[in-house]
Amino acid sequence: QVQLVESGGGLVQPGGSLRLSCTASGSIFSIYAVGWYRQSPGKERVLVARVASGGFTYYTDSVKGRFTISRDNAKNTVYLQMNSLKPDDTAVYYCKAGPPNAYWGQGTQVTVSS
């Protein structure tokens, strides 16, 4: 089983920045699309950003211009740079690799509050 580990979450004030990291146990990011999802209590888990194996990126409208997804295949790591954070960005953030399979990380908490 492929294992993904997220890190970089924490408490930040509105307008601040965080960089999340997702590292895989194997060299799969070169052939898998990788996405960042987030989930708040009582809400569905939603896609925030995705990077394809060829480097093409997608962002949900609410984070366009503020978040940037990138990958470093040599390090088997995908990053999510989050700037101009808002309280509505508060959620558990999950890294996912796939399809065809779906490999999920354990999640990392991001809290935006003053």
CSV table of N, CA and C in Angstrom, one decimal:
chain,number,residue,atom,x,y,z
A,1,GLN,N,0.8,-1.2,0.0
A,1,GLN,CA,0.0,0.0,0.0
A,1,GLN,C,0.9,1.2,0.0
A,2,VAL,N,0.6,2.2,-0.9
A,2,VAL,CA,1.3,3.5,-0.9
A,2,VAL,C,0.9,4.3,0.3
A,3,GLN,N,1.8,4.9,0.9
A,3,GLN,CA,1.6,5.7,2.1
A,3,GLN,C,1.9,7.2,1.8
A,4,LEU,N,1.0,8.1,2.1
A,4,LEU,CA,1.2,9.5,2.0
A,4,LEU,C,1.2,10.2,3.3
A,5,VAL,N,2.1,11.1,3.6
A,5,VAL,CA,2.2,11.8,4.8
A,5,VAL,C,2.1,13.3,4.6
A,6,GLU,N,1.2,14.0,5.2
A,6,GLU,CA,1.1,15.4,5.1
A,6,GLU,C,1.7,16.1,6.3
A,7,SER,N,2.2,17.3,6.1
A,7,SER,CA,2.7,18.1,7.2
A,7,SER,C,2.6,19.6,6.8
A,8,GLY,N,2.8,20.4,7.8
A,8,GLY,CA,2.8,21.9,7.6
A,8,GLY,C,1.6,22.6,8.1
A,9,GLY,N,0.6,21.9,8.5
A,9,GLY,CA,-0.6,22.6,9.1
A,9,GLY,C,-0.3,23.3,10.4
A,10,GLY,N,-1.3,24.1,10.8
A,10,GLY,CA,-1.1,24.8,12.1
A,10,GLY,C,-2.1,25.9,12.2
A,11,LEU,N,-1.9,26.8,13.2
A,11,LEU,CA,-2.7,27.9,13.5
A,11,LEU,C,-2.0,29.2,12.9
A,12,VAL,N,-2.8,29.9,12.1
A,12,VAL,CA,-2.3,31.1,11.5
A,12,VAL,C,-3.4,32.2,11.5
A,13,GLN,N,-3.0,33.5,11.5
A,13,GLN,CA,-3.9,34.6,11.5
A,13,GLN,C,-4.4,34.9,10.1
A,14,PRO,N,-5.6,35.4,10.0
A,14,PRO,CA,-6.1,35.8,8.7
A,14,PRO,C,-5.1,36.7,8.0
A,15,GLY,N,-4.9,36.4,6.7
A,15,GLY,CA,-3.9,37.1,5.9
A,15,GLY,C,-2.5,36.4,5.9
A,16,GLY,N,-2.3,35.4,6.7
A,16,GLY,CA,-1.1,34.7,6.8
A,16,GLY,C,-0.9,33.7,5.8
A,17,SER,N,0.2,32.9,5.9
A,17,SER,CA,0.6,31.9,4.9
A,17,SER,C,1.0,30.6,5.6
A,18,LEU,N,0.8,29.5,4.9
A,18,LEU,CA,1.3,28.2,5.3
A,18,LEU,C,1.7,27.5,4.0
A,19,ARG,N,2.6,26.5,4.1
A,19,ARG,CA,2.9,25.6,3.1
A,19,ARG,C,2.8,24.2,3.5
A,20,LEU,N,1.8,23.5,2.9
A,20,LEU,CA,1.6,22.1,3.2
A,20,LEU,C,2.5,21.2,2.3
A,21,SER,N,2.9,20.1,2.9
A,21,SER,CA,3.7,19.1,2.1
A,21,SER,C,3.1,17.8,2.2
A,22,CYS,N,3.2,17.0,1.1
A,22,CYS,CA,2.7,15.6,1.0
A,22,CYS,C,3.8,14.8,0.4
A,23,THR,N,4.3,13.8,1.1
A,23,THR,CA,5.4,13.0,0.7
A,23,THR,C,4.9,11.5,0.6
A,24,ALA,N,5.2,10.9,-0.5
A,24,ALA,CA,4.8,9.5,-0.8
A,24,ALA,C,5.9,8.5,-0.5
A,25,SER,N,5.5,7.3,-0.1
A,25,SER,CA,6.5,6.3,0.2
A,25,SER,C,7.1,5.7,-1.0
A,26,GLY,N,6.6,5.9,-2.2
A,26,GLY,CA,7.1,5.4,-3.4
A,26,GLY,C,7.1,6.5,-4.5
A,27,SER,N,7.8,6.2,-5.6
A,27,SER,CA,7.9,7.2,-6.7
A,27,SER,C,6.7,7.1,-7.6
A,28,ILE,N,5.6,7.6,-7.1
A,28,ILE,CA,4.3,7.5,-7.8
A,28,ILE,C,3.9,8.8,-8.4
A,29,PHE,N,4.4,9.9,-7.9
A,29,PHE,CA,3.9,11.2,-8.3
A,29,PHE,C,4.2,11.6,-9.7
A,30,SER,N,5.2,10.9,-10.3
A,30,SER,CA,5.5,11.2,-11.7
A,30,SER,C,4.4,10.6,-12.7
A,31,ILE,N,3.6,9.7,-12.2
A,31,ILE,CA,2.6,9.1,-13.1
A,31,ILE,C,1.2,9.3,-12.6
A,32,TYR,N,1.0,9.7,-11.3
A,32,TYR,CA,-0.3,9.9,-10.7
A,32,TYR,C,-0.6,11.4,-10.7
A,33,ALA,N,-1.8,11.8,-10.9
A,33,ALA,CA,-2.3,13.1,-10.5
A,33,ALA,C,-2.4,13.2,-9.0
A,34,VAL,N,-2.1,14.3,-8.5
A,34,VAL,CA,-2.1,14.5,-7.0
A,34,VAL,C,-3.0,15.7,-6.7
A,35,GLY,N,-3.9,15.6,-5.8
A,35,GLY,CA,-4.8,16.6,-5.4
A,35,GLY,C,-4.8,16.9,-3.9
A,36,TRP,N,-5.1,18.2,-3.5
A,36,TRP,CA,-5.3,18.6,-2.2
A,36,TRP,C,-6.8,18.8,-2.0
A,37,TYR,N,-7.3,18.2,-0.9
A,37,TYR,CA,-8.7,18.3,-0.6
A,37,TYR,C,-8.8,18.9,0.8
A,38,ARG,N,-10.0,19.4,1.2
A,38,ARG,CA,-10.2,19.9,2.5
A,38,ARG,C,-11.6,19.6,3.0
A,39,GLN,N,-11.8,19.4,4.3
A,39,GLN,CA,-13.1,19.1,4.9
A,39,GLN,C,-13.2,19.8,6.2
A,40,SER,N,-14.3,20.5,6.3
A,40,SER,CA,-14.7,21.1,7.6
A,40,SER,C,-15.9,20.4,8.2
A,41,PRO,N,-16.0,20.5,9.5
A,41,PRO,CA,-17.1,19.7,10.2
A,41,PRO,C,-18.5,20.0,9.6
A,42,GLY,N,-19.2,18.9,9.3
A,42,GLY,CA,-20.5,19.0,8.7
A,42,GLY,C,-20.6,19.3,7.3
A,43,LYS,N,-19.4,19.3,6.6
A,43,LYS,CA,-19.4,19.6,5.2
A,43,LYS,C,-18.7,18.4,4.4
A,44,GLU,N,-19.0,18.4,3.1
A,44,GLU,CA,-18.4,17.4,2.3
A,44,GLU,C,-16.9,17.7,2.0
A,45,ARG,N,-16.1,16.7,1.8
A,45,ARG,CA,-14.7,16.9,1.4
A,45,ARG,C,-14.7,17.4,0.0
A,46,VAL,N,-14.0,18.4,-0.3
A,46,VAL,CA,-14.0,19.1,-1.6
A,46,VAL,C,-12.5,19.2,-2.1
A,47,LEU,N,-12.4,19.1,-3.4
A,47,LEU,CA,-11.1,19.3,-4.1
A,47,LEU,C,-10.7,20.8,-4.0
A,48,VAL,N,-9.5,21.1,-3.6
A,48,VAL,CA,-9.0,22.4,-3.6
A,48,VAL,C,-8.1,22.7,-4.8
A,49,ALA,N,-7.1,21.8,-5.0
A,49,ALA,CA,-6.2,22.0,-6.1
A,49,ALA,C,-5.7,20.6,-6.6
A,50,ARG,N,-5.3,20.6,-7.8
A,50,ARG,CA,-4.8,19.3,-8.4
A,50,ARG,C,-3.7,19.6,-9.4
A,51,VAL,N,-2.6,18.8,-9.4
A,51,VAL,CA,-1.6,18.8,-10.4
A,51,VAL,C,-1.5,17.5,-11.1
A,52,ALA,N,-1.5,17.5,-12.4
A,52,ALA,CA,-1.4,16.3,-13.2
A,52,ALA,C,0.0,15.9,-13.4
A,53,SER,N,0.3,14.7,-13.8
A,53,SER,CA,1.6,14.2,-14.0
A,53,SER,C,2.4,15.1,-15.0
A,54,GLY,N,1.7,15.7,-16.0
A,54,GLY,CA,2.3,16.5,-16.9
A,54,GLY,C,2.5,18.0,-16.5
A,55,GLY,N,2.0,18.3,-15.3
A,55,GLY,CA,2.2,19.6,-14.7
A,55,GLY,C,1.0,20.5,-14.7
A,56,PHE,N,0.0,20.1,-15.4
A,56,PHE,CA,-1.2,21.0,-15.5
A,56,PHE,C,-1.9,21.1,-14.2
A,57,THR,N,-2.4,22.2,-13.8
A,57,THR,CA,-3.0,22.5,-12.5
A,57,THR,C,-4.4,22.9,-12.6
A,58,TYR,N,-5.1,22.6,-11.5
A,58,TYR,CA,-6.5,23.1,-11.4
A,58,TYR,C,-6.7,23.6,-10.0
A,59,TYR,N,-7.5,24.7,-9.9
A,59,TYR,CA,-7.8,25.3,-8.6
A,59,TYR,C,-9.3,25.5,-8.5
A,60,THR,N,-9.9,25.3,-7.4
A,60,THR,CA,-11.3,25.7,-7.2
A,60,THR,C,-11.4,27.2,-7.1
A,61,ASP,N,-12.5,27.8,-7.4
A,61,ASP,CA,-12.6,29.2,-7.6
A,61,ASP,C,-12.3,30.0,-6.3
A,62,SER,N,-12.6,29.4,-5.2
A,62,SER,CA,-12.4,30.1,-3.9
A,62,SER,C,-10.9,30.3,-3.5
A,63,VAL,N,-10.0,29.6,-4.1
A,63,VAL,CA,-8.6,29.7,-3.8
A,63,VAL,C,-7.8,30.2,-4.9
A,64,LYS,N,-8.3,30.5,-6.1
A,64,LYS,CA,-7.6,31.0,-7.2
A,64,LYS,C,-6.9,32.3,-6.9
A,65,GLY,N,-5.6,32.4,-7.2
A,65,GLY,CA,-4.9,33.6,-6.9
A,65,GLY,C,-4.2,33.6,-5.5
A,66,ARG,N,-4.6,32.7,-4.7
A,66,ARG,CA,-4.1,32.6,-3.3
A,66,ARG,C,-3.3,31.4,-3.0
A,67,PHE,N,-3.7,30.2,-3.6
A,67,PHE,CA,-3.0,29.0,-3.4
A,67,PHE,C,-2.2,28.5,-4.7
A,68,THR,N,-1.1,27.8,-4.5
A,68,THR,CA,-0.3,27.3,-5.6
A,68,THR,C,0.1,25.9,-5.2
A,69,ILE,N,-0.2,25.0,-6.2
A,69,ILE,CA,0.2,23.6,-6.0
A,69,ILE,C,1.4,23.3,-6.9
A,70,SER,N,2.4,22.6,-6.4
A,70,SER,CA,3.6,22.3,-7.1
A,70,SER,C,4.0,20.9,-6.7
A,71,ARG,N,4.9,20.3,-7.5
A,71,ARG,CA,5.5,19.0,-7.2
A,71,ARG,C,6.9,18.9,-7.5
A,72,ASP,N,7.6,18.1,-6.7
A,72,ASP,CA,9.0,17.8,-6.8
A,72,ASP,C,9.1,16.3,-6.9
A,73,ASN,N,9.2,15.8,-8.1
A,73,ASN,CA,9.2,14.3,-8.3
A,73,ASN,C,10.4,13.7,-7.7
A,74,ALA,N,11.6,14.3,-7.7
A,74,ALA,CA,12.8,13.8,-7.2
A,74,ALA,C,12.6,13.5,-5.7
A,75,LYS,N,11.8,14.4,-5.0
A,75,LYS,CA,11.6,14.2,-3.6
A,75,LYS,C,10.3,13.5,-3.2
A,76,ASN,N,9.6,13.1,-4.3
A,76,ASN,CA,8.3,12.4,-4.1
A,76,ASN,C,7.4,13.3,-3.2
A,77,THR,N,7.4,14.6,-3.5
A,77,THR,CA,6.6,15.5,-2.6
A,77,THR,C,5.8,16.5,-3.5
A,78,VAL,N,4.6,16.7,-3.0
A,78,VAL,CA,3.7,17.8,-3.6
A,78,VAL,C,3.5,18.8,-2.5
A,79,TYR,N,3.4,20.1,-2.9
A,79,TYR,CA,3.3,21.2,-2.0
A,79,TYR,C,2.0,21.9,-2.3
A,80,LEU,N,1.4,22.5,-1.2
A,80,LEU,CA,0.4,23.5,-1.4
A,80,LEU,C,0.7,24.8,-0.7
A,81,GLN,N,1.1,25.8,-1.4
A,81,GLN,CA,1.4,27.1,-0.8
A,81,GLN,C,0.1,27.9,-0.7
A,82,MET,N,-0.2,28.3,0.5
A,82,MET,CA,-1.4,29.0,0.8
A,82,MET,C,-1.1,30.4,1.4
A,83,ASN,N,-1.5,31.4,0.6
A,83,ASN,CA,-1.3,32.8,1.0
A,83,ASN,C,-2.7,33.5,1.2
A,84,SER,N,-2.6,34.6,1.9
A,84,SER,CA,-3.8,35.4,2.1
A,84,SER,C,-5.0,34.5,2.7
A,85,LEU,N,-4.6,33.8,3.7
A,85,LEU,CA,-5.6,32.8,4.3
A,85,LEU,C,-6.7,33.5,5.0
A,86,LYS,N,-7.9,32.9,4.9
A,86,LYS,CA,-9.1,33.4,5.4
A,86,LYS,C,-9.7,32.4,6.4
A,87,PRO,N,-10.5,32.9,7.4
A,87,PRO,CA,-11.1,31.9,8.3
A,87,PRO,C,-11.9,30.8,7.6
A,88,ASP,N,-12.5,31.0,6.4
A,88,ASP,CA,-13.2,30.0,5.7
A,88,ASP,C,-12.3,28.9,5.2
A,89,ASP,N,-11.0,29.2,5.2
A,89,ASP,CA,-10.0,28.1,4.8
A,89,ASP,C,-9.8,27.1,5.9
A,90,THR,N,-10.3,27.3,7.1
A,90,THR,CA,-10.1,26.4,8.2
A,90,THR,C,-10.7,25.1,7.8
A,91,ALA,N,-9.9,24.0,7.9
A,91,ALA,CA,-10.3,22.7,7.6
A,91,ALA,C,-9.2,21.7,7.8
A,92,VAL,N,-9.5,20.4,7.7
A,92,VAL,CA,-8.5,19.4,7.6
A,92,VAL,C,-8.1,19.2,6.2
A,93,TYR,N,-6.9,19.3,5.8
A,93,TYR,CA,-6.4,19.2,4.4
A,93,TYR,C,-5.8,17.8,4.2
A,94,TYR,N,-6.2,17.2,3.1
A,94,TYR,CA,-5.8,15.8,2.8
A,94,TYR,C,-5.1,15.8,1.4
A,95,CYS,N,-4.1,15.0,1.3
A,95,CYS,CA,-3.4,14.8,0.0
A,95,CYS,C,-4.0,13.5,-0.5
A,96,LYS,N,-4.2,13.5,-1.8
A,96,LYS,CA,-4.7,12.3,-2.5
A,96,LYS,C,-3.9,12.1,-3.8
A,97,ALA,N,-3.4,10.8,-4.0
A,97,ALA,CA,-2.8,10.4,-5.3
A,97,ALA,C,-3.8,9.5,-6.0
A,98,GLY,N,-4.0,9.7,-7.3
A,98,GLY,CA,-4.9,8.9,-8.1
A,98,GLY,C,-5.9,9.7,-8.8
A,99,PRO,N,-6.6,9.1,-9.8
A,99,PRO,CA,-6.8,7.6,-10.1
A,99,PRO,C,-5.6,7.0,-10.8
A,100,PRO,N,-5.7,5.7,-11.1
A,100,PRO,CA,-6.8,4.8,-11.0
A,100,PRO,C,-7.1,4.3,-9.6
A,101,ASN,N,-6.1,4.2,-8.7
A,101,ASN,CA,-6.3,3.9,-7.3
A,101,ASN,C,-6.5,5.3,-6.5
A,102,ALA,N,-6.8,5.2,-5.3
A,102,ALA,CA,-7.0,6.4,-4.5
A,102,ALA,C,-6.2,6.2,-3.2
A,103,TYR,N,-5.1,6.9,-3.1
A,103,TYR,CA,-4.2,6.9,-1.9
A,103,TYR,C,-4.4,8.2,-1.1
A,104,TRP,N,-4.8,8.1,0.1
A,104,TRP,CA,-5.0,9.3,0.9
A,104,TRP,C,-4.0,9.4,2.1
A,105,GLY,N,-3.6,10.6,2.4
A,105,GLY,CA,-2.9,10.8,3.6
A,105,GLY,C,-3.8,10.9,4.8
A,106,GLN,N,-3.2,11.2,6.0
A,106,GLN,CA,-3.9,11.2,7.2
A,106,GLN,C,-4.6,12.5,7.5
A,107,GLY,N,-4.2,13.5,6.8
A,107,GLY,CA,-4.7,14.9,7.0
A,107,GLY,C,-3.9,15.7,7.9
A,108,THR,N,-4.0,17.0,7.7
A,108,THR,CA,-3.3,18.0,8.6
A,108,THR,C,-4.2,19.2,8.8
A,109,GLN,N,-4.4,19.6,10.1
A,109,GLN,CA,-5.3,20.6,10.4
A,109,GLN,C,-4.7,22.0,10.1
A,110,VAL,N,-5.6,22.8,9.4
A,110,VAL,CA,-5.3,24.2,9.2
A,110,VAL,C,-6.3,25.0,9.9
A,111,THR,N,-6.0,25.9,10.8
A,111,THR,CA,-6.9,26.8,11.5
A,111,THR,C,-6.5,28.2,11.2
A,112,VAL,N,-7.4,29.0,10.7
A,112,VAL,CA,-7.2,30.4,10.4
A,112,VAL,C,-8.1,31.2,11.4
A,113,SER,N,-7.4,31.9,12.3
A,113,SER,CA,-8.2,32.6,13.3
A,113,SER,C,-7.3,33.6,14.0
A,114,SER,N,-7.9,34.7,14.4
A,114,SER,CA,-7.2,35.7,15.2
A,114,SER,C,-7.4,35.5,16.7
